[in-house]
Amino acid sequence: MNIETALKEAMTIDGALGVALVDYESGMSLGTLGGGQGLDLEVAAAGNTEVVRAKARTLELLGMQDSVEDILITLGAQYHLIRPLNSSNGSLFLYLALDRTRGNLALARHALKRIEAVLEV
């Protein structure tokens, strides 16, 4: 699955507001879909890069031989889900913003895992 198809697939998740594929080394997005007023995906991509970097540094400082499966940020009206991709995809993560009233967090996590498994970058 290419980037465009993966982003379109992610936007079919119930409650999806926007999705981005982001390189956390540069903070730049490789692609975005959705977003709009109140959800600037380029700003979110850059900001969430810092979240991923901070967690990676923390794991290293703790000496934990583990990896982050996903990071959840819960807002009043939205869920923001960050899924770092496996090492074969380098320094990338999928970022998904969900409407809390329409989204199902468990299904969204499952869908992103499935998309990750078939994404080719």
mmCIF file of C-alpha atoms in Angstrom, residues 3-58:
data_model
loop_
_atom_site.group_PDB
_atom_site.id
_atom_site.type_symbol
_atom_site.label_atom_id
_atom_site.label_comp_id
_atom_site.label_asym_id
_atom_site.label_seq_id
_atom_site.Cartn_x
_atom_site.Cartn_y
_atom_site.Cartn_z
ATOM 1 C CA ILE A 3 1.251 6.537 1.212
ATOM 2 C CA GLU A 4 -1.775 8.034 -0.537
ATOM 3 C CA THR A 5 -3.777 4.820 -0.247
ATOM 4 C CA ALA A 6 -2.757 4.397 3.411
ATOM 5 C CA LEU A 7 -3.917 7.924 4.260
ATOM 6 C CA LYS A 8 -7.224 7.380 2.468
ATOM 7 C CA GLU A 9 -7.692 4.098 4.338
ATOM 8 C CA ALA A 10 -7.014 5.841 7.660
ATOM 9 C CA MET A 11 -9.623 8.491 6.862
ATOM 10 C CA THR A 12 -12.277 5.759 6.609
ATOM 11 C CA ILE A 13 -11.870 5.080 10.338
ATOM 12 C CA ASP A 14 -15.027 6.237 12.139
ATOM 13 C CA GLY A 15 -14.495 9.716 13.548
ATOM 14 C CA ALA A 16 -11.269 10.411 11.622
ATOM 15 C CA LEU A 17 -10.606 14.144 11.364
ATOM 16 C CA GLY A 18 -7.148 14.032 9.829
ATOM 17 C CA VAL A 19 -4.158 11.803 9.285
ATOM 18 C CA ALA A 20 -0.485 12.329 8.507
ATOM 19 C CA LEU A 21 2.583 10.233 7.836
ATOM 20 C CA VAL A 22 5.486 12.003 9.505
ATOM 21 C CA ASP A 23 9.271 11.670 9.577
ATOM 22 C CA TYR A 24 10.222 12.358 13.191
ATOM 23 C CA GLU A 25 13.870 13.054 12.367
ATOM 24 C CA SER A 26 12.957 16.066 10.238
ATOM 25 C CA GLY A 27 9.497 16.871 11.615
ATOM 26 C CA MET A 28 8.144 16.987 8.069
ATOM 27 C CA SER A 29 5.065 15.165 6.873
ATOM 28 C CA LEU A 30 5.312 12.843 3.887
ATOM 29 C CA GLY A 31 1.590 13.174 3.335
ATOM 30 C CA THR A 32 -1.571 14.455 4.988
ATOM 31 C CA LEU A 33 -5.289 14.062 4.465
ATOM 32 C CA GLY A 34 -8.180 15.776 6.222
ATOM 33 C CA GLY A 35 -7.635 18.405 8.852
ATOM 34 C CA GLY A 36 -9.052 21.866 8.318
ATOM 35 C CA GLN A 37 -10.037 24.692 10.597
ATOM 36 C CA GLY A 38 -8.767 23.937 14.073
ATOM 37 C CA LEU A 39 -6.583 21.033 12.932
ATOM 38 C CA ASP A 40 -3.529 22.128 10.969
ATOM 39 C CA LEU A 41 -1.901 18.793 10.177
ATOM 40 C CA GLU A 42 1.480 20.329 9.329
ATOM 41 C CA VAL A 43 1.642 22.021 12.743
ATOM 42 C CA ALA A 44 0.406 18.827 14.441
ATOM 43 C CA ALA A 45 3.008 16.750 12.583
ATOM 44 C CA ALA A 46 5.838 18.999 13.725
ATOM 45 C CA GLY A 47 4.568 19.172 17.304
ATOM 46 C CA ASN A 48 4.013 15.445 17.632
ATOM 47 C CA THR A 49 7.535 14.873 16.371
ATOM 48 C CA GLU A 50 8.709 16.283 19.691
ATOM 49 C CA VAL A 51 6.427 13.874 21.570
ATOM 50 C CA VAL A 52 7.889 10.863 19.734
ATOM 51 C CA ARG A 53 11.469 12.084 20.191
ATOM 52 C CA ALA A 54 10.917 12.686 23.913
ATOM 53 C CA LYS A 55 9.518 9.202 24.471
ATOM 54 C CA ALA A 56 12.377 7.602 22.517
ATOM 55 C CA ARG A 57 14.909 9.540 24.643
ATOM 56 C CA THR A 58 13.131 8.506 27.829
#
